[in-house]
CSV table of C-alpha atoms and ligand atoms in Angstrom, one decimal:
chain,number,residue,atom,x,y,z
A,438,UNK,CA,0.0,0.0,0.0
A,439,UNK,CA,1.6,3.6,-1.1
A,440,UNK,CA,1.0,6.0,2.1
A,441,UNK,CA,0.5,9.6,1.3
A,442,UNK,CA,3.3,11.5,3.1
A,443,UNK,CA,1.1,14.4,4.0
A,444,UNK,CA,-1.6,14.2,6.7
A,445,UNK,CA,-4.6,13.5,5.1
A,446,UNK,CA,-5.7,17.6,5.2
A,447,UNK,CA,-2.9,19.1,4.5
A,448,UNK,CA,-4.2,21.6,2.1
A,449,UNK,CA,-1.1,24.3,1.6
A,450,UNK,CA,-3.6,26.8,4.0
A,451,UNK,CA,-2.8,23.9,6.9
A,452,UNK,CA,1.0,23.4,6.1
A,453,UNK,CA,1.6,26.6,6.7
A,454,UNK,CA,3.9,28.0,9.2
A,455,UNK,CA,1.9,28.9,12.9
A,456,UNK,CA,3.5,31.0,16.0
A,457,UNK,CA,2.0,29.0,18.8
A,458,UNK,CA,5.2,27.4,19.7
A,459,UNK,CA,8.8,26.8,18.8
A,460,UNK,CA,8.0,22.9,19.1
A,461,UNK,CA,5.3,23.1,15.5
A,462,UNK,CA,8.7,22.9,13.9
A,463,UNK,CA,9.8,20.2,12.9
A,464,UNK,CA,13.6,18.8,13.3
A,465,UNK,CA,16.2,20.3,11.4
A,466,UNK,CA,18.2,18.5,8.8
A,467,UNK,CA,21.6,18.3,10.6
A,468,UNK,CA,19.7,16.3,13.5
A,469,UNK,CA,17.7,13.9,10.9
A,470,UNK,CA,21.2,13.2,10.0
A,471,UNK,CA,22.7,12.2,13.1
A,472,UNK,CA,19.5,10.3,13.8
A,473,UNK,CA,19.9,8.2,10.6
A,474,UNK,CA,23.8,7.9,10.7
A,475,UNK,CA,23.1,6.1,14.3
A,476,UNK,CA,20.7,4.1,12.4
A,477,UNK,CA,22.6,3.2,9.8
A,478,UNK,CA,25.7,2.1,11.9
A,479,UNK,CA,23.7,-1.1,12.6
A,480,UNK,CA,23.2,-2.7,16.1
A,481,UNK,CA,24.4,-0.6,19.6
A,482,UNK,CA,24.2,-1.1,23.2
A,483,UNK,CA,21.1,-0.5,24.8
A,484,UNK,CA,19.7,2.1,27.8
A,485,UNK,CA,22.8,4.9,26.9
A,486,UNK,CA,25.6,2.5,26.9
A,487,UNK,CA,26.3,3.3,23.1
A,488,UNK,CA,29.3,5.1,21.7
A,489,UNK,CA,26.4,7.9,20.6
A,490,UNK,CA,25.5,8.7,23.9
A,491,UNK,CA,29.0,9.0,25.2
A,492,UNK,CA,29.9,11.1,21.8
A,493,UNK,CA,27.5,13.3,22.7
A,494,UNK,CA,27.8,13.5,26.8
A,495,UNK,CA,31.6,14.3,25.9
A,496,UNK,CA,30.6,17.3,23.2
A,497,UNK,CA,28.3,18.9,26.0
A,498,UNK,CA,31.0,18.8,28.7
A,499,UNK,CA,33.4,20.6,25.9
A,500,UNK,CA,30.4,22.7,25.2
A,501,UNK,CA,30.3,24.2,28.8
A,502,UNK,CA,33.9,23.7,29.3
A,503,UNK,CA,33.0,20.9,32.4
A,504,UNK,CA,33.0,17.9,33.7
A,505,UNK,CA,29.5,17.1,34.3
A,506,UNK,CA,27.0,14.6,34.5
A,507,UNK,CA,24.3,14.3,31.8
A,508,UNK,CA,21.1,12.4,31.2
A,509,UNK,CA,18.8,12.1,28.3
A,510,UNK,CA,15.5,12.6,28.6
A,511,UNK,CA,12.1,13.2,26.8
A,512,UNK,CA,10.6,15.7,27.4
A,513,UNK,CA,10.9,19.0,29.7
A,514,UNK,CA,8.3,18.5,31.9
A,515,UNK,CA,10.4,15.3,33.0
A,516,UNK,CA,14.0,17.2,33.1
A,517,UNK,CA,12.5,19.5,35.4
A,518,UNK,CA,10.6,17.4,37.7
A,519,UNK,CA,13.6,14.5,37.9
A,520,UNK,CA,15.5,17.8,38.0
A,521,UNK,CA,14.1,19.5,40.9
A,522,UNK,CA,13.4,15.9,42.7
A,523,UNK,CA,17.1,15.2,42.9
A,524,UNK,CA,17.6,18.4,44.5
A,525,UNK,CA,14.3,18.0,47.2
A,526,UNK,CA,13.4,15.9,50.1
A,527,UNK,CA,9.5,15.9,49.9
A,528,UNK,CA,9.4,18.0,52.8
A,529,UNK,CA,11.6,20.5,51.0
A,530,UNK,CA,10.1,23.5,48.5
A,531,UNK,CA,11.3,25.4,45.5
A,532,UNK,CA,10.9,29.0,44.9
A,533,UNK,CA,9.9,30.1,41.4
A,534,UNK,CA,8.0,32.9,39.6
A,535,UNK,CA,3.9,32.8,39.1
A,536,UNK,CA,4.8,31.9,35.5
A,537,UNK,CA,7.7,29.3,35.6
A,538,UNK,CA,6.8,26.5,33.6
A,539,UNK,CA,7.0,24.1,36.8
A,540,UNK,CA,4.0,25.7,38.6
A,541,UNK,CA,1.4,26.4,35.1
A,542,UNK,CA,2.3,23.5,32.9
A,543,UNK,CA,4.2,20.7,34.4
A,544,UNK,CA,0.6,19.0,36.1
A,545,UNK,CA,2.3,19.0,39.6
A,546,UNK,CA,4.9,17.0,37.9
A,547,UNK,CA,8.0,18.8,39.9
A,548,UNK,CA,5.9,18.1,43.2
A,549,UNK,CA,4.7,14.5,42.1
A,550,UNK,CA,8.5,13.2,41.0
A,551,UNK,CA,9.5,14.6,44.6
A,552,UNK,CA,6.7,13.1,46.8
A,553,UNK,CA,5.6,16.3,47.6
A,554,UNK,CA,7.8,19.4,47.6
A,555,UNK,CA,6.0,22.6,47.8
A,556,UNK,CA,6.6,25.4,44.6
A,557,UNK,CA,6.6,28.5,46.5
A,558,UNK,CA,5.4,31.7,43.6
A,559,UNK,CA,7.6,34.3,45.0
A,560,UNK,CA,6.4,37.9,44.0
A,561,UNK,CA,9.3,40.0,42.8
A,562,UNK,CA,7.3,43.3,42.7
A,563,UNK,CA,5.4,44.9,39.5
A,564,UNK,CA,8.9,45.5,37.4
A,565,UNK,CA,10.3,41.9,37.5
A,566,UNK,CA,7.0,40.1,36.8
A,567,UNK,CA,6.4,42.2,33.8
A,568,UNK,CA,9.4,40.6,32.9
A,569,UNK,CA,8.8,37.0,33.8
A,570,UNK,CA,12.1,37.5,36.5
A,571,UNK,CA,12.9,36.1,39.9
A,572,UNK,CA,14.9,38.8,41.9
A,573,UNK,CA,17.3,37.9,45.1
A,574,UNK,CA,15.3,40.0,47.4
A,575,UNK,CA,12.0,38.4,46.3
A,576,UNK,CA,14.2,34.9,47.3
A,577,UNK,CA,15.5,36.8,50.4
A,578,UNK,CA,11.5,37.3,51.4
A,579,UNK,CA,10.5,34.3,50.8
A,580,UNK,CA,13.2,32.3,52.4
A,581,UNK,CA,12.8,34.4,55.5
A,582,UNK,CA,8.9,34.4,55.5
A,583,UNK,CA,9.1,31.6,57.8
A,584,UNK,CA,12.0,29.4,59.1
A,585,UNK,CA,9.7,27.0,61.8
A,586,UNK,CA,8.9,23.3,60.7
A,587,UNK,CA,5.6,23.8,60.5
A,588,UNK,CA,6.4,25.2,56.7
A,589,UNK,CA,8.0,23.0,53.7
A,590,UNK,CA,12.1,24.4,53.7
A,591,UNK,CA,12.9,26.2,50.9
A,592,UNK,CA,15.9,24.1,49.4
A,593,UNK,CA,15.8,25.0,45.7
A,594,UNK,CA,15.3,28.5,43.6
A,595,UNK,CA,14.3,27.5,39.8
A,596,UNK,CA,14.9,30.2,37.2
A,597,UNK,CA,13.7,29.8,33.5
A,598,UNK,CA,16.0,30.6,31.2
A,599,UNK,CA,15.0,32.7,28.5
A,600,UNK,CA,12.1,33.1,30.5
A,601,UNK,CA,8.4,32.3,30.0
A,602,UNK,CA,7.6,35.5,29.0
A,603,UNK,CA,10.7,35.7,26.3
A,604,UNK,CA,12.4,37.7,28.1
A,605,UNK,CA,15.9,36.9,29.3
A,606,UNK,CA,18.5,37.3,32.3
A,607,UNK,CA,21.3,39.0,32.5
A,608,UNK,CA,24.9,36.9,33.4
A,609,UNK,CA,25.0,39.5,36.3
A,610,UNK,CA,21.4,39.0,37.4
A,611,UNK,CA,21.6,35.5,37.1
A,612,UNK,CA,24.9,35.6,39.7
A,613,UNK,CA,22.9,38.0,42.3
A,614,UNK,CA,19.7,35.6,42.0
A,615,UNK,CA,22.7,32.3,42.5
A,616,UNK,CA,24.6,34.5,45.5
A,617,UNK,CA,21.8,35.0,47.0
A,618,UNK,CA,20.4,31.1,47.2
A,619,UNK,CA,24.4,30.1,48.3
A,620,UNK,CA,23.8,32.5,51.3
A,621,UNK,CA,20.5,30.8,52.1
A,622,UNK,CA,22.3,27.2,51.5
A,623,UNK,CA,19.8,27.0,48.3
A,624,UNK,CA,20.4,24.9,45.1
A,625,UNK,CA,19.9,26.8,41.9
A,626,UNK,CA,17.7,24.9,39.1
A,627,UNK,CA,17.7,26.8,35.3
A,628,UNK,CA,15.0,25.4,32.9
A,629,UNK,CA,16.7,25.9,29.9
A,630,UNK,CA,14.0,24.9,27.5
A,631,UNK,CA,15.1,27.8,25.3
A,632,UNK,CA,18.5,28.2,26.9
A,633,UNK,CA,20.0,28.3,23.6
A,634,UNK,CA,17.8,31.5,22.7
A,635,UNK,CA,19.3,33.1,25.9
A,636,UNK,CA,22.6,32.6,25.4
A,637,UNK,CA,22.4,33.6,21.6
A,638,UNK,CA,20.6,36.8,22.6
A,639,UNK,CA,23.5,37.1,25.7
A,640,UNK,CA,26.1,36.5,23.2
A,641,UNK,CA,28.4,34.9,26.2
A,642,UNK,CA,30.0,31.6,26.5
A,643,UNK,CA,27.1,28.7,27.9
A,644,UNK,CA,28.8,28.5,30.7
A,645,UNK,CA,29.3,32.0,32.2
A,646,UNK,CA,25.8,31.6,32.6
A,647,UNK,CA,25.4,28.6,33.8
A,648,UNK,CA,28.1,26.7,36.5
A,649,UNK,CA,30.1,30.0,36.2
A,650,UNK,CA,27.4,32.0,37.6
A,651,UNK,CA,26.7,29.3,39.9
A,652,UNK,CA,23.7,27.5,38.6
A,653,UNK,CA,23.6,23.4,39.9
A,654,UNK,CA,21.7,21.9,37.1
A,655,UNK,CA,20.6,22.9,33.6
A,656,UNK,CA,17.8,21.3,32.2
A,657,UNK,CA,19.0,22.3,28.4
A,658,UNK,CA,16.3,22.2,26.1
A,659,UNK,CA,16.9,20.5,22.7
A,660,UNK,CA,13.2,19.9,21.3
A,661,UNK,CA,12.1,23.1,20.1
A,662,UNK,CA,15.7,24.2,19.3
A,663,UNK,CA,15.7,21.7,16.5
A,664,UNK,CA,15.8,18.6,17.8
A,665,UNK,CA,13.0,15.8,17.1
A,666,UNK,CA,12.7,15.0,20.9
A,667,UNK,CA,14.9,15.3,24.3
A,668,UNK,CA,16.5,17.0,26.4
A,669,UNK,CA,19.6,17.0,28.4
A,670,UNK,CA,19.9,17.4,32.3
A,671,UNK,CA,22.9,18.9,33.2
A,672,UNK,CA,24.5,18.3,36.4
A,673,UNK,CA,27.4,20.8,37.0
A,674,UNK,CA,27.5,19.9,40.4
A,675,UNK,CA,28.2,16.0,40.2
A,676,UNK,CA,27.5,15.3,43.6
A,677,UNK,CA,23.6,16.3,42.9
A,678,UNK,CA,23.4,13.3,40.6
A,679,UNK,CA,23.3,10.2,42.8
A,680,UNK,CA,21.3,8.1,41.6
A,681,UNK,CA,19.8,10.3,39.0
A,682,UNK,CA,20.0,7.4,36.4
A,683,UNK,CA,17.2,5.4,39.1
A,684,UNK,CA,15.3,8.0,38.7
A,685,UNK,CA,14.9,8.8,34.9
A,686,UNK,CA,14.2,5.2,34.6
A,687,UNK,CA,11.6,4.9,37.5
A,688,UNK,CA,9.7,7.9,36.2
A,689,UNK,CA,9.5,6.1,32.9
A,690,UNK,CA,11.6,8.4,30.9
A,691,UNK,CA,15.0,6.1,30.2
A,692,UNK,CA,15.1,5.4,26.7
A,693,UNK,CA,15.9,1.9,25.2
A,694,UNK,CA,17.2,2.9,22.0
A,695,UNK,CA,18.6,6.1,23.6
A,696,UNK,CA,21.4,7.1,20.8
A,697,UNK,CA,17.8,8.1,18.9
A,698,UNK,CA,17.5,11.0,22.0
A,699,UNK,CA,21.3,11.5,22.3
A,700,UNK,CA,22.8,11.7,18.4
A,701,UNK,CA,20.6,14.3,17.1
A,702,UNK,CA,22.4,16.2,19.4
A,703,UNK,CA,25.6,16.2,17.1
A,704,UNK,CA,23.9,18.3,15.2
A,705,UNK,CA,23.1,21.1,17.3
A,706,UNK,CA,26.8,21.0,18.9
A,707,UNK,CA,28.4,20.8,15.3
A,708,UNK,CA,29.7,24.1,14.4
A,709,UNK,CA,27.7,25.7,17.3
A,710,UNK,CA,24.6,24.7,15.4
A,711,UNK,CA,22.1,24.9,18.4
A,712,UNK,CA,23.3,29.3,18.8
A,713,UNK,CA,22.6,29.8,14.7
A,714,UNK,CA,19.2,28.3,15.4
A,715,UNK,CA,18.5,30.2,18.2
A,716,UNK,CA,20.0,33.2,16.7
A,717,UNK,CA,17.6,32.7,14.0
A,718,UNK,CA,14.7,32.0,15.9
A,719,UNK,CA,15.2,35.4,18.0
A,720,UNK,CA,15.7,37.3,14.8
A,721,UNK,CA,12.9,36.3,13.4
A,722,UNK,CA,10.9,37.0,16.3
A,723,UNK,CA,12.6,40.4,16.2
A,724,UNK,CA,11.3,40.9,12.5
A,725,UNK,CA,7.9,40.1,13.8
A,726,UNK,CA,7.7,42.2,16.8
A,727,UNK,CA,8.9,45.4,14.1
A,728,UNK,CA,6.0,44.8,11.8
A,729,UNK,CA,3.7,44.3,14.8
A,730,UNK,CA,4.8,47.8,16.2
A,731,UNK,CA,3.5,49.6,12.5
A,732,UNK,CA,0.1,48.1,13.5
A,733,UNK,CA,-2.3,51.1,15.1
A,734,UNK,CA,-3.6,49.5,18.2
A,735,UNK,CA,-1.1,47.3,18.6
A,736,UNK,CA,0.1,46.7,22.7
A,737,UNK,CA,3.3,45.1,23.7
A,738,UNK,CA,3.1,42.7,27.0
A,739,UNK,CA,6.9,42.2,27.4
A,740,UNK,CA,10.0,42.9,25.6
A,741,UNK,CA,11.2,40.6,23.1
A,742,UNK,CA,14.5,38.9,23.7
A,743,UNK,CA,14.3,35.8,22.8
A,744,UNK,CA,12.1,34.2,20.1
A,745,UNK,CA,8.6,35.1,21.4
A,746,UNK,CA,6.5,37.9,20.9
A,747,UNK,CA,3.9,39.0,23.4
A,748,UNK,CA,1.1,41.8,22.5
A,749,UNK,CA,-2.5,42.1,23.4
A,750,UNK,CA,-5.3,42.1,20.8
A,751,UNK,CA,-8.9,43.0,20.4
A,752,UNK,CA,-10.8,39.8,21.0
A,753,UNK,CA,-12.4,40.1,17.4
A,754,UNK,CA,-9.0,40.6,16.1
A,755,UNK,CA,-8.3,37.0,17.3
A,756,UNK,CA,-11.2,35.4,16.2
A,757,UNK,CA,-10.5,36.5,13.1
A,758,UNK,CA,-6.9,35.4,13.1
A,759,UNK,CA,-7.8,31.9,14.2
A,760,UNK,CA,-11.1,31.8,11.8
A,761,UNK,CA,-8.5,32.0,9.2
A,762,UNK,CA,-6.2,28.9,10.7
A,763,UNK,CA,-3.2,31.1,12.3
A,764,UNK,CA,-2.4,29.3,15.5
A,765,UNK,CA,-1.2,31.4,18.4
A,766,UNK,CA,-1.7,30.7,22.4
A,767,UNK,CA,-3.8,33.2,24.3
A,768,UNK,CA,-3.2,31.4,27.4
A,769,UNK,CA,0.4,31.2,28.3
A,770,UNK,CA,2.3,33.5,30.8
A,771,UNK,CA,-1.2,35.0,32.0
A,772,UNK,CA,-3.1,36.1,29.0
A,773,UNK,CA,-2.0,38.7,26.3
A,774,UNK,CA,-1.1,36.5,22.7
A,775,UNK,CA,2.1,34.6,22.6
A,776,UNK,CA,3.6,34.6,19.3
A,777,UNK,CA,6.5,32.2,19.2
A,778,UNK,CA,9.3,31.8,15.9
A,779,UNK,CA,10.9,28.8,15.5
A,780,UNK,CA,14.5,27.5,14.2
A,781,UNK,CA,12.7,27.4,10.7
A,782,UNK,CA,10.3,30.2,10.8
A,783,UNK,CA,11.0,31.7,7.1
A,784,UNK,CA,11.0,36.1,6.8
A,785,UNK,CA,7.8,35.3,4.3
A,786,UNK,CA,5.5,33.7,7.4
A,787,UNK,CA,6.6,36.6,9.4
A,788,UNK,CA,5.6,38.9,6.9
A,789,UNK,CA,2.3,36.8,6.0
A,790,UNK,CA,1.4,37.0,9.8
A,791,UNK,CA,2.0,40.0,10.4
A,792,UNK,CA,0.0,41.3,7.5
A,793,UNK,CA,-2.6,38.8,8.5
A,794,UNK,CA,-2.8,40.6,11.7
A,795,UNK,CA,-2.5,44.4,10.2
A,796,UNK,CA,-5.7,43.1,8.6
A,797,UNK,CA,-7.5,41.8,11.6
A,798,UNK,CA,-7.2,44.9,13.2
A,799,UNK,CA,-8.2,46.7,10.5
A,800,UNK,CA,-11.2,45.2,10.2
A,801,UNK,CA,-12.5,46.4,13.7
B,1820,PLP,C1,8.4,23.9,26.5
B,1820,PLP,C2,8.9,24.2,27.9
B,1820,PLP,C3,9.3,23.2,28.8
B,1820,PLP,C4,9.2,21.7,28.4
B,1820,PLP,O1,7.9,21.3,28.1
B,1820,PLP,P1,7.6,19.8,27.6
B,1820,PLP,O2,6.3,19.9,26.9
B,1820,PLP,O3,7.4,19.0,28.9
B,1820,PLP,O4,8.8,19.3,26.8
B,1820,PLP,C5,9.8,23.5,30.0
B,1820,PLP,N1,10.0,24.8,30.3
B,1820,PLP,C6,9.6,25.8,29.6
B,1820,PLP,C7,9.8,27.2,30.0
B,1820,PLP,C8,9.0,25.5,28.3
B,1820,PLP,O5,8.6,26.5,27.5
């Protein structure tokens, strides 16, 4: 039987490209490639003991320039949770914004994996939420809200990194965020979902942001950067890792075959491919965000570093948008419309959504 290699409505109205999220995209060509040399190299060793895996592991550890511990898994939802577990006892909590990904879309995954640890939403005043951003003093308050056992210890502070909001931290605000969980005795958790977006936008070496500013464990994102699925937990600190392998397998998320998860990844870390695609992603996103502004009536929710716009529309405005098929999520990062770009997200969608939106509002 001859299978159709389109889904069976793929009219060109449906295969065209959306803004809901960087992870529409597909996987880009340099990963299919890795993932068909390691299945073209025949049979391997199962459950991560293949030459891929350890290939890859030793890339990332030149990547950040050290010797850490790294895990494959499938998803973020899992990094984070495994992630943040290996840091808690259940009777332990973690201190994050309103918007981290942990507390609106992780289904009480982080507090699940760890039997119970408590996300404590610190507020960090009008300007940093705005911004999606933890601050120290919002840690300070929070750690020194209580200190009796009646109330789950704060153990862990978990920033995102670029943030929910597309937004993105400074090397220096990530250090006084980090000095300020050392003084509390706190372990410091990035989700890096779109770390590569941050660190293309930042323009610094990975790891001045990372183990050099004193963040524990990375949870580097490789899905929506280009990869078909997976991501890597990073432990800087190898001591945090004990175990960790238990873990990933208990919580279901230890792949068999895993040189499919890991050698995609020798793609991305090929001639620094993981930054271009970010770097393209945020400049696109950039390209967007300046059409956008020539729009009368257009509003702005947050500043765009990254590879996400975030602006407010009339409600008919978005009916009309999503009548005609252009998928965006109103419901991320509390309201507003999230428009997201992608490693593959070509200057003609931008320009076709954009004038798709100039003509949404002028229809009002
Ligand atoms: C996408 C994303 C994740 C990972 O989500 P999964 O769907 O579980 O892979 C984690 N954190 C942030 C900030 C994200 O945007």
């Amino acid at each position: 039987m001859q299978l159709e290699d389109t889904p069976p409505q793929a009219t060109d109205h449906a295969r065209r490209q959306h803004f809901a999220s960087d992870n529409y995209a597909g996987m880009c060509p340099e990963a299919a490639h890795w993932f068909n040399a390691a299945n073209g190299s025949g049979h391997a060793p199962a459950y991560g003991d293949d030459a891929w895996t350890t290939r890859v592991s030793d890339r990332l550890r030149e990547t950040f320039d050290k010797d850490c511990d790294i895990y494959f898994v499938f998803n973020g939802t899992a990094a984070n949770s495994l992630a943040l577990a290996s840091l808690c006892q259940s009777y332990h909590s973690v201190i994050c914004t309103p918007v981290a990904h942990i507390e609106t879309d992780e289904c009480g995954g982080p507090e699940f994996f760890s039997n119970g640890s408590k996300l404590l939403v610190a507020d960090a005043g009008p300007d940093a939420a705005a911004l999606g951003k933890l601050t120290p003093a919002a840690v300070e308050t929070m750690v020194l809200k209580r200190n009796d056992l009646h109330y789950p210890k704060p153990k862990v502070v978990s920033i995102t990194q670029s943030t929910e909001l597309g937004t993105v931290y400074s090397v220096e605000e990530v250090k006084a965020i980090t000095a300020m969980a050392k003084q509390h005795q706190l372990k410091v958790h990035m989700d890096g979902a779109r770390f590569a977006n941050a660190v293309a936008t930042l323009g610094c070496h990975p790891a001045d942001v990372t183990w050099r500013a004193g963040v524990d464990v990375l949870c580097f994102g490789g899905t929506k950067n280009g990869l078909p699925v997976g991501e890597a937990v990073v432990f800087f600190d190898r001591t945090l890792s004990e175990d960790f392998s238990y873990r990933v397998k208990q919580a279901g998320q230890l792949a068999s075959k895993m040189r499919f998860i890991s050698a995609p990844w020798l793609g991305m870390l090929e001639s620094n491919l993981w930054l271009s695609n970010a770097r393209h992603a945020n400049a696109m996103a950039q390209r967007l965000r300046e059409q956008l502004a020539l729009i009368p009536g257009i509003k702005f929710l947050a500043p765009t570093q990254a590879n996400a716009v975030f602006a407010q529309l009339p409600k008919p405005a978005i009916d009309r948008l999503q009548g005609d098929g252009w998928r965006f999520y109103e419901f991320i990062a509390g309201g507003g419309c999230r428009f997201m770009c992608a490693w593959d997200t070509t200057e003609a969608s931008v320009d076709a959504f954009a004038a798709a939106v100039a003509q949404a509002l002028k229809a009002d």
